[in-house]
């Protein structure tokens, strides 16, 4: 007798909705993120730049109904790069690029793959910064990846 184990997976349509939720969170918390920014100078536009970048990223798939996570993640990453605003937008685009790299050729992903993609996302962001500084969005990306591995 073969017992099939059910795994929770995310397809491209669900991933699109996750990106929409991320954008909605950024839009709602934009000012709060602006206030958090103190490095290298408290310029107060990090939340705004990340929101504008994420809007452009999401707009790349907003009208899609593609179930392939690799295609959705790639389009979002490309949209973020083309629409990146400020340093925080560029870093966000590299986080999304790293995440998308882990989903190439994939139709769906599970928790373990999600954790792996988060690790790639953090590594991509660190490589994009000439002199990475802890206590920034880079540290947040790394901590998120570590947490994802703990629960996957």
Short mmCIF file of N, CA and C in Angstrom, two decimals:
data_model
loop_
_atom_site.label_atom_id
_atom_site.label_comp_id
_atom_site.label_asym_id
_atom_site.label_seq_id
_atom_site.Cartn_x
_atom_site.Cartn_y
_atom_site.Cartn_z
N UNK A 1 0.84 -1.18 0.00
CA UNK A 1 0.00 0.00 0.00
C UNK A 1 0.88 1.24 0.00
N UNK A 2 0.57 2.17 -0.88
CA UNK A 2 1.32 3.42 -0.97
C UNK A 2 0.52 4.52 -0.29
N UNK A 3 1.16 5.18 0.63
CA UNK A 3 0.51 6.29 1.32
C UNK A 3 1.11 7.58 0.78
N UNK A 4 0.26 8.42 0.27
CA UNK A 4 0.73 9.68 -0.27
C UNK A 4 0.66 10.74 0.82
N UNK A 5 1.77 11.43 1.03
CA UNK A 5 1.83 12.48 2.02
C UNK A 5 1.42 13.80 1.37
N UNK A 6 0.46 14.44 1.95
CA UNK A 6 0.01 15.73 1.43
C UNK A 6 0.94 16.82 1.90
N UNK A 7 1.42 17.62 0.95
CA UNK A 7 2.27 18.76 1.29
C UNK A 7 1.55 20.03 0.92
N UNK A 8 1.73 21.02 1.72
CA UNK A 8 1.19 22.33 1.38
C UNK A 8 2.15 22.98 0.40
N UNK A 9 1.58 23.41 -0.70
CA UNK A 9 2.42 24.05 -1.72
C UNK A 9 1.78 25.37 -2.15
N UNK A 10 2.61 26.20 -2.72
CA UNK A 10 2.17 27.50 -3.23
C UNK A 10 2.41 27.51 -4.73
N UNK A 11 1.37 27.86 -5.48
CA UNK A 11 1.53 27.99 -6.93
C UNK A 11 1.67 29.47 -7.29
N UNK A 12 1.75 29.77 -8.57
CA UNK A 12 1.97 31.13 -9.02
C UNK A 12 0.83 32.07 -8.67
N UNK A 13 -0.39 31.58 -8.69
CA UNK A 13 -1.53 32.43 -8.35
C UNK A 13 -1.49 32.81 -6.88
N UNK A 14 -1.19 31.83 -6.02
CA UNK A 14 -1.07 32.14 -4.59
C UNK A 14 0.12 33.06 -4.33
N UNK A 15 1.21 32.84 -5.06
CA UNK A 15 2.38 33.71 -4.89
C UNK A 15 2.04 35.14 -5.28
N UNK A 16 1.29 35.31 -6.35
CA UNK A 16 0.85 36.65 -6.76
C UNK A 16 0.09 37.31 -5.62
N UNK A 17 -0.79 36.57 -4.95
CA UNK A 17 -1.55 37.14 -3.85
C UNK A 17 -0.65 37.45 -2.64
N UNK A 18 0.39 36.65 -2.45
CA UNK A 18 1.35 36.96 -1.39
C UNK A 18 2.08 38.27 -1.68
N UNK A 19 2.46 38.48 -2.93
CA UNK A 19 3.09 39.75 -3.30
C UNK A 19 2.11 40.91 -3.12
N UNK A 20 0.85 40.70 -3.46
CA UNK A 20 -0.18 41.74 -3.27
C UNK A 20 -0.30 42.07 -1.78
N UNK A 21 -0.26 41.05 -0.93
CA UNK A 21 -0.34 41.28 0.52
C UNK A 21 0.88 42.05 1.01
N UNK A 22 2.05 41.72 0.49
CA UNK A 22 3.26 42.46 0.85
C UNK A 22 3.17 43.92 0.45
N UNK A 23 2.66 44.17 -0.74
CA UNK A 23 2.47 45.54 -1.20
C UNK A 23 1.47 46.27 -0.31
N UNK A 24 0.37 45.61 0.03
CA UNK A 24 -0.63 46.25 0.88
C UNK A 24 -0.04 46.59 2.25
N UNK A 25 0.79 45.69 2.79
CA UNK A 25 1.43 45.96 4.08
C UNK A 25 2.34 47.18 3.96
N UNK A 26 3.14 47.23 2.90
CA UNK A 26 4.04 48.38 2.71
C UNK A 26 3.25 49.67 2.56
N UNK A 27 2.18 49.64 1.79
CA UNK A 27 1.39 50.86 1.62
C UNK A 27 0.81 51.33 2.95
N UNK A 28 0.34 50.39 3.75
CA UNK A 28 -0.25 50.73 5.05
C UNK A 28 0.80 51.22 6.04
N UNK A 29 2.01 50.69 5.97
CA UNK A 29 3.07 51.00 6.95
C UNK A 29 4.19 51.86 6.39
N UNK A 30 3.96 52.50 5.26
CA UNK A 30 5.00 53.29 4.59
C UNK A 30 5.63 54.31 5.53
N UNK A 31 4.83 55.08 6.22
CA UNK A 31 5.37 56.13 7.11
C UNK A 31 6.16 55.52 8.27
N UNK A 32 5.68 54.41 8.77
CA UNK A 32 6.40 53.74 9.87
C UNK A 32 7.77 53.28 9.40
N UNK A 33 7.84 52.73 8.19
CA UNK A 33 9.14 52.30 7.64
C UNK A 33 10.01 53.53 7.38
N UNK A 34 9.42 54.61 6.90
CA UNK A 34 10.19 55.85 6.71
C UNK A 34 10.87 56.27 8.01
N UNK A 35 10.17 56.16 9.11
CA UNK A 35 10.71 56.57 10.41
C UNK A 35 11.79 55.63 10.93
N UNK A 36 11.74 54.37 10.50
CA UNK A 36 12.75 53.40 10.95
C UNK A 36 14.11 53.66 10.33
N UNK A 37 14.13 54.26 9.17
CA UNK A 37 15.38 54.44 8.44
C UNK A 37 16.27 55.47 9.12
N UNK A 38 17.45 55.02 9.57
CA UNK A 38 18.42 55.94 10.17
C UNK A 38 19.82 55.75 9.60
N UNK A 39 20.03 54.76 8.73
CA UNK A 39 21.35 54.50 8.19
C UNK A 39 21.31 54.56 6.66
N UNK A 40 22.24 55.15 6.00
CA UNK A 40 23.38 55.90 6.56
C UNK A 40 22.99 57.27 7.08
N UNK A 41 21.84 57.79 6.62
CA UNK A 41 21.30 59.04 7.17
C UNK A 41 19.78 58.87 7.28
N UNK A 42 19.18 59.53 8.25
CA UNK A 42 17.72 59.42 8.39
C UNK A 42 16.99 60.27 7.34
N UNK A 43 16.97 59.78 6.11
CA UNK A 43 16.38 60.56 5.02
C UNK A 43 14.87 60.42 4.94
N UNK A 44 14.30 59.47 5.64
CA UNK A 44 12.86 59.37 5.75
C UNK A 44 12.11 58.95 4.50
N UNK A 45 12.78 58.31 3.55
CA UNK A 45 12.07 57.91 2.33
C UNK A 45 12.16 56.42 2.03
N UNK A 46 12.70 55.64 2.94
CA UNK A 46 12.85 54.21 2.70
C UNK A 46 11.51 53.53 2.45
N UNK A 47 10.52 53.80 3.29
CA UNK A 47 9.20 53.20 3.10
C UNK A 47 8.56 53.62 1.80
N UNK A 48 8.72 54.88 1.45
CA UNK A 48 8.18 55.39 0.19
C UNK A 48 8.85 54.71 -0.99
N UNK A 49 10.17 54.62 -0.96
CA UNK A 49 10.90 53.99 -2.07
C UNK A 49 10.60 52.51 -2.19
N UNK A 50 10.48 51.82 -1.06
CA UNK A 50 10.15 50.40 -1.11
C UNK A 50 8.72 50.20 -1.64
N UNK A 51 7.81 51.08 -1.22
CA UNK A 51 6.42 50.97 -1.69
C UNK A 51 6.34 51.20 -3.19
N UNK A 52 7.00 52.23 -3.69
CA UNK A 52 6.99 52.52 -5.13
C UNK A 52 7.61 51.38 -5.92
N UNK A 53 8.70 50.81 -5.40
CA UNK A 53 9.36 49.69 -6.06
C UNK A 53 8.43 48.48 -6.09
N UNK A 54 7.79 48.19 -4.97
CA UNK A 54 6.91 47.03 -4.89
C UNK A 54 5.67 47.22 -5.76
N UNK A 55 5.18 48.45 -5.88
CA UNK A 55 4.06 48.69 -6.79
C UNK A 55 4.43 48.31 -8.22
N UNK A 56 5.61 48.72 -8.63
CA UNK A 56 6.07 48.40 -9.99
C UNK A 56 6.27 46.89 -10.13
N UNK A 57 6.81 46.27 -9.10
CA UNK A 57 7.02 44.82 -9.14
C UNK A 57 5.70 44.09 -9.29
N UNK A 58 4.73 44.46 -8.46
CA UNK A 58 3.43 43.79 -8.50
C UNK A 58 2.69 44.08 -9.80
N UNK A 59 2.85 45.27 -10.32
CA UNK A 59 2.14 45.60 -11.57
C UNK A 59 2.54 44.68 -12.71
N UNK A 60 3.71 44.07 -12.61
CA UNK A 60 4.17 43.14 -13.65
C UNK A 60 3.32 41.87 -13.70
N UNK A 61 2.62 41.55 -12.60
CA UNK A 61 1.82 40.32 -12.57
C UNK A 61 0.36 40.56 -12.15
N UNK A 62 0.00 41.79 -11.93
CA UNK A 62 -1.33 42.11 -11.40
C UNK A 62 -2.46 41.50 -12.24
N UNK A 63 -2.28 41.45 -13.55
CA UNK A 63 -3.32 40.92 -14.43
C UNK A 63 -3.07 39.48 -14.86
N UNK A 64 -2.11 38.83 -14.24
CA UNK A 64 -1.76 37.46 -14.60
C UNK A 64 -2.63 36.45 -13.86
N UNK A 65 -2.77 35.28 -14.49
CA UNK A 65 -3.37 34.13 -13.83
C UNK A 65 -2.49 32.91 -14.07
N UNK A 66 -1.19 33.11 -14.09
CA UNK A 66 -0.24 32.04 -14.35
C UNK A 66 0.04 31.28 -13.06
N UNK A 67 -0.10 29.97 -13.10
CA UNK A 67 0.10 29.14 -11.91
C UNK A 67 1.56 28.74 -11.70
N UNK A 68 2.45 29.12 -12.59
CA UNK A 68 3.87 28.76 -12.50
C UNK A 68 4.60 29.75 -11.60
N UNK A 69 5.07 29.30 -10.44
CA UNK A 69 5.73 30.22 -9.50
C UNK A 69 7.02 30.79 -10.06
N UNK A 70 7.73 30.01 -10.83
CA UNK A 70 8.98 30.51 -11.40
C UNK A 70 8.74 31.71 -12.31
N UNK A 71 7.71 31.62 -13.15
CA UNK A 71 7.39 32.72 -14.06
C UNK A 71 6.90 33.95 -13.30
N UNK A 72 6.07 33.74 -12.30
CA UNK A 72 5.54 34.85 -11.51
C UNK A 72 6.68 35.54 -10.75
N UNK A 73 7.51 34.77 -10.08
CA UNK A 73 8.62 35.35 -9.31
C UNK A 73 9.58 36.09 -10.22
N UNK A 74 9.86 35.55 -11.39
CA UNK A 74 10.77 36.20 -12.34
C UNK A 74 10.20 37.53 -12.79
N UNK A 75 8.91 37.58 -13.12
CA UNK A 75 8.29 38.82 -13.58
C UNK A 75 8.29 39.87 -12.47
N UNK A 76 8.02 39.46 -11.23
CA UNK A 76 8.02 40.40 -10.11
C UNK A 76 9.43 40.95 -9.90
N UNK A 77 10.43 40.09 -9.94
CA UNK A 77 11.81 40.53 -9.76
C UNK A 77 12.22 41.51 -10.86
N UNK A 78 11.85 41.23 -12.09
CA UNK A 78 12.19 42.12 -13.19
C UNK A 78 11.46 43.46 -13.03
N UNK A 79 10.19 43.41 -12.67
CA UNK A 79 9.43 44.64 -12.43
C UNK A 79 10.05 45.48 -11.33
N UNK A 80 10.52 44.83 -10.26
CA UNK A 80 11.15 45.55 -9.16
C UNK A 80 12.45 46.20 -9.61
N UNK A 81 13.23 45.49 -10.38
CA UNK A 81 14.50 46.06 -10.85
C UNK A 81 14.25 47.27 -11.75
N UNK A 82 13.30 47.14 -12.67
CA UNK A 82 13.01 48.24 -13.59
C UNK A 82 12.37 49.43 -12.88
N UNK A 83 11.69 49.18 -11.77
CA UNK A 83 11.03 50.25 -11.05
C UNK A 83 11.68 50.63 -9.74
N UNK A 84 12.89 50.15 -9.50
CA UNK A 84 13.56 50.39 -8.21
C UNK A 84 13.74 51.89 -7.96
N UNK A 85 13.39 52.31 -6.76
CA UNK A 85 13.55 53.70 -6.35
C UNK A 85 14.49 53.75 -5.16
N UNK A 86 15.53 54.53 -5.26
CA UNK A 86 16.46 54.73 -4.15
C UNK A 86 17.22 53.45 -3.80
N UNK A 87 18.10 53.58 -2.82
CA UNK A 87 18.89 52.43 -2.39
C UNK A 87 18.01 51.31 -1.85
N UNK A 88 16.99 51.67 -1.07
CA UNK A 88 16.13 50.64 -0.50
C UNK A 88 15.36 49.90 -1.58
N UNK A 89 14.97 50.58 -2.64
CA UNK A 89 14.29 49.92 -3.75
C UNK A 89 15.21 48.97 -4.50
N UNK A 90 16.45 49.39 -4.67
CA UNK A 90 17.43 48.52 -5.34
C UNK A 90 17.67 47.27 -4.50
N UNK A 91 17.82 47.45 -3.19
CA UNK A 91 18.04 46.30 -2.32
C UNK A 91 16.81 45.39 -2.34
N UNK A 92 15.61 45.97 -2.29
CA UNK A 92 14.39 45.16 -2.37
C UNK A 92 14.36 44.39 -3.69
N UNK A 93 14.75 45.02 -4.77
CA UNK A 93 14.75 44.32 -6.06
C UNK A 93 15.72 43.15 -6.04
N UNK A 94 16.84 43.29 -5.34
CA UNK A 94 17.80 42.19 -5.26
C UNK A 94 17.30 41.08 -4.35
N UNK A 95 16.55 41.42 -3.33
CA UNK A 95 15.91 40.40 -2.50
C UNK A 95 14.95 39.59 -3.36
N UNK A 96 14.14 40.28 -4.14
CA UNK A 96 13.19 39.59 -5.01
C UNK A 96 13.90 38.80 -6.10
N UNK A 97 15.03 39.28 -6.60
CA UNK A 97 15.82 38.56 -7.60
C UNK A 97 16.33 37.25 -7.02
N UNK A 98 16.91 37.31 -5.83
CA UNK A 98 17.42 36.10 -5.19
C UNK A 98 16.32 35.09 -4.94
N UNK A 99 15.17 35.57 -4.48
CA UNK A 99 14.03 34.69 -4.25
C UNK A 99 13.61 34.02 -5.55
N UNK A 100 13.52 34.80 -6.61
CA UNK A 100 13.11 34.27 -7.92
C UNK A 100 14.11 33.25 -8.44
N UNK A 101 15.38 33.46 -8.18
CA UNK A 101 16.40 32.50 -8.64
C UNK A 101 16.17 31.12 -8.06
N UNK A 102 15.66 31.06 -6.86
CA UNK A 102 15.37 29.76 -6.24
C UNK A 102 14.15 29.07 -6.81
N UNK A 103 13.34 29.80 -7.55
CA UNK A 103 12.11 29.23 -8.09
C UNK A 103 12.16 28.96 -9.59
N UNK A 104 13.31 29.18 -10.19
CA UNK A 104 13.44 28.90 -11.63
C UNK A 104 13.05 27.46 -11.92
N UNK A 105 12.32 27.29 -13.00
CA UNK A 105 11.92 25.96 -13.46
C UNK A 105 10.93 25.26 -12.52
N UNK A 106 10.36 25.98 -11.56
CA UNK A 106 9.43 25.35 -10.61
C UNK A 106 8.00 25.77 -10.92
N UNK A 107 7.10 24.81 -10.77
CA UNK A 107 5.67 25.08 -10.91
C UNK A 107 5.09 25.56 -9.58
N UNK A 108 5.53 24.92 -8.48
CA UNK A 108 5.05 25.22 -7.13
C UNK A 108 6.24 25.16 -6.18
N UNK A 109 6.02 25.60 -4.94
CA UNK A 109 7.05 25.41 -3.92
C UNK A 109 6.40 25.08 -2.59
N UNK A 110 7.22 24.49 -1.72
CA UNK A 110 6.77 24.13 -0.38
C UNK A 110 7.58 24.92 0.65
N UNK A 111 7.39 24.61 1.92
CA UNK A 111 8.06 25.34 2.99
C UNK A 111 9.57 25.27 2.93
N UNK A 112 10.10 24.10 2.62
CA UNK A 112 11.56 23.95 2.52
C UNK A 112 12.13 24.79 1.39
N UNK A 113 11.44 24.79 0.27
CA UNK A 113 11.89 25.59 -0.87
C UNK A 113 11.76 27.08 -0.56
N UNK A 114 10.70 27.44 0.15
CA UNK A 114 10.53 28.84 0.56
C UNK A 114 11.73 29.29 1.40
N UNK A 115 12.13 28.47 2.37
CA UNK A 115 13.27 28.81 3.22
C UNK A 115 14.53 28.96 2.38
N UNK A 116 14.75 28.04 1.45
CA UNK A 116 15.91 28.12 0.56
C UNK A 116 15.88 29.41 -0.26
N UNK A 117 14.72 29.78 -0.77
CA UNK A 117 14.58 31.01 -1.56
C UNK A 117 14.85 32.25 -0.70
N UNK A 118 14.42 32.21 0.55
CA UNK A 118 14.70 33.32 1.46
C UNK A 118 16.20 33.47 1.70
N UNK A 119 16.89 32.34 1.80
CA UNK A 119 18.35 32.36 1.96
C UNK A 119 19.01 32.98 0.72
N UNK A 120 18.57 32.56 -0.46
CA UNK A 120 19.10 33.13 -1.69
C UNK A 120 18.79 34.63 -1.79
N UNK A 121 17.62 35.02 -1.32
CA UNK A 121 17.23 36.43 -1.34
C UNK A 121 18.18 37.27 -0.48
N UNK A 122 18.46 36.79 0.73
CA UNK A 122 19.36 37.52 1.63
C UNK A 122 20.76 37.59 1.04
N UNK A 123 21.24 36.48 0.51
CA UNK A 123 22.58 36.46 -0.09
C UNK A 123 22.67 37.43 -1.27
N UNK A 124 21.64 37.47 -2.08
CA UNK A 124 21.61 38.38 -3.23
C UNK A 124 21.67 39.83 -2.76
N UNK A 125 20.93 40.15 -1.73
CA UNK A 125 20.91 41.52 -1.21
C UNK A 125 22.28 41.90 -0.64
N UNK A 126 22.91 41.00 0.11
CA UNK A 126 24.23 41.30 0.66
C UNK A 126 25.25 41.54 -0.45
N UNK A 127 25.17 40.74 -1.52
CA UNK A 127 26.11 40.92 -2.64
C UNK A 127 25.89 42.25 -3.37
N UNK A 128 24.69 42.77 -3.31
CA UNK A 128 24.36 44.00 -4.04
C UNK A 128 24.88 45.26 -3.34
N UNK A 129 25.29 45.12 -2.08
CA UNK A 129 25.74 46.27 -1.30
C UNK A 129 27.26 46.21 -1.15
N UNK A 130 27.92 47.30 -1.51
CA UNK A 130 29.39 47.31 -1.46
C UNK A 130 29.94 47.05 -0.06
N UNK A 131 29.37 47.72 0.94
CA UNK A 131 29.81 47.54 2.32
C UNK A 131 28.57 47.24 3.17
N UNK A 132 28.19 45.96 3.25
CA UNK A 132 26.99 45.61 4.02
C UNK A 132 27.11 46.01 5.49
N UNK A 133 26.04 46.54 6.04
CA UNK A 133 26.01 46.97 7.43
C UNK A 133 24.89 46.22 8.13
N UNK A 134 25.22 45.63 9.27
CA UNK A 134 24.21 44.94 10.06
C UNK A 134 23.29 45.97 10.72
N UNK A 135 22.06 45.54 11.01
CA UNK A 135 21.08 46.44 11.59
C UNK A 135 20.26 47.15 10.52
N UNK A 136 20.37 46.68 9.29
CA UNK A 136 19.63 47.26 8.17
C UNK A 136 18.68 46.21 7.59
N UNK A 137 18.07 46.52 6.46
CA UNK A 137 17.18 45.57 5.79
C UNK A 137 17.92 44.27 5.47
N UNK A 138 19.23 44.36 5.32
CA UNK A 138 20.02 43.14 5.07
C UNK A 138 19.90 42.18 6.25
N UNK A 139 19.99 42.71 7.45
CA UNK A 139 19.86 41.87 8.65
C UNK A 139 18.46 41.28 8.75
N UNK A 140 17.47 42.06 8.36
CA UNK A 140 16.09 41.58 8.39
C UNK A 140 15.93 40.41 7.42
N UNK A 141 16.50 40.55 6.21
CA UNK A 141 16.40 39.48 5.21
C UNK A 141 17.09 38.21 5.72
N UNK A 142 18.24 38.36 6.33
CA UNK A 142 18.97 37.20 6.85
C UNK A 142 18.20 36.53 7.99
N UNK A 143 17.66 37.33 8.90
CA UNK A 143 16.89 36.78 10.02
C UNK A 143 15.62 36.08 9.53
N UNK A 144 14.99 36.64 8.51
CA UNK A 144 13.79 36.00 7.95
C UNK A 144 14.13 34.64 7.35
N UNK A 145 15.26 34.55 6.66
CA UNK A 145 15.68 33.27 6.09
C UNK A 145 15.95 32.25 7.19
N UNK A 146 16.63 32.67 8.23
CA UNK A 146 16.93 31.77 9.35
C UNK A 146 15.63 31.28 10.00
N UNK A 147 14.68 32.18 10.18
CA UNK A 147 13.40 31.80 10.78
C UNK A 147 12.64 30.83 9.87
N UNK A 148 12.70 31.06 8.57
CA UNK A 148 12.02 30.19 7.63
C UNK A 148 12.59 28.77 7.70
N UNK A 149 13.91 28.65 7.85
CA UNK A 149 14.53 27.33 7.97
C UNK A 149 14.11 26.64 9.27
N UNK A 150 13.98 27.40 10.33
CA UNK A 150 13.59 26.81 11.61
C UNK A 150 12.19 26.20 11.56
N UNK A 151 11.30 26.78 10.80
CA UNK A 151 9.92 26.29 10.78
C UNK A 151 9.60 25.40 9.58
N UNK A 152 10.53 25.26 8.64
CA UNK A 152 10.23 24.46 7.45
C UNK A 152 10.42 22.98 7.69
#
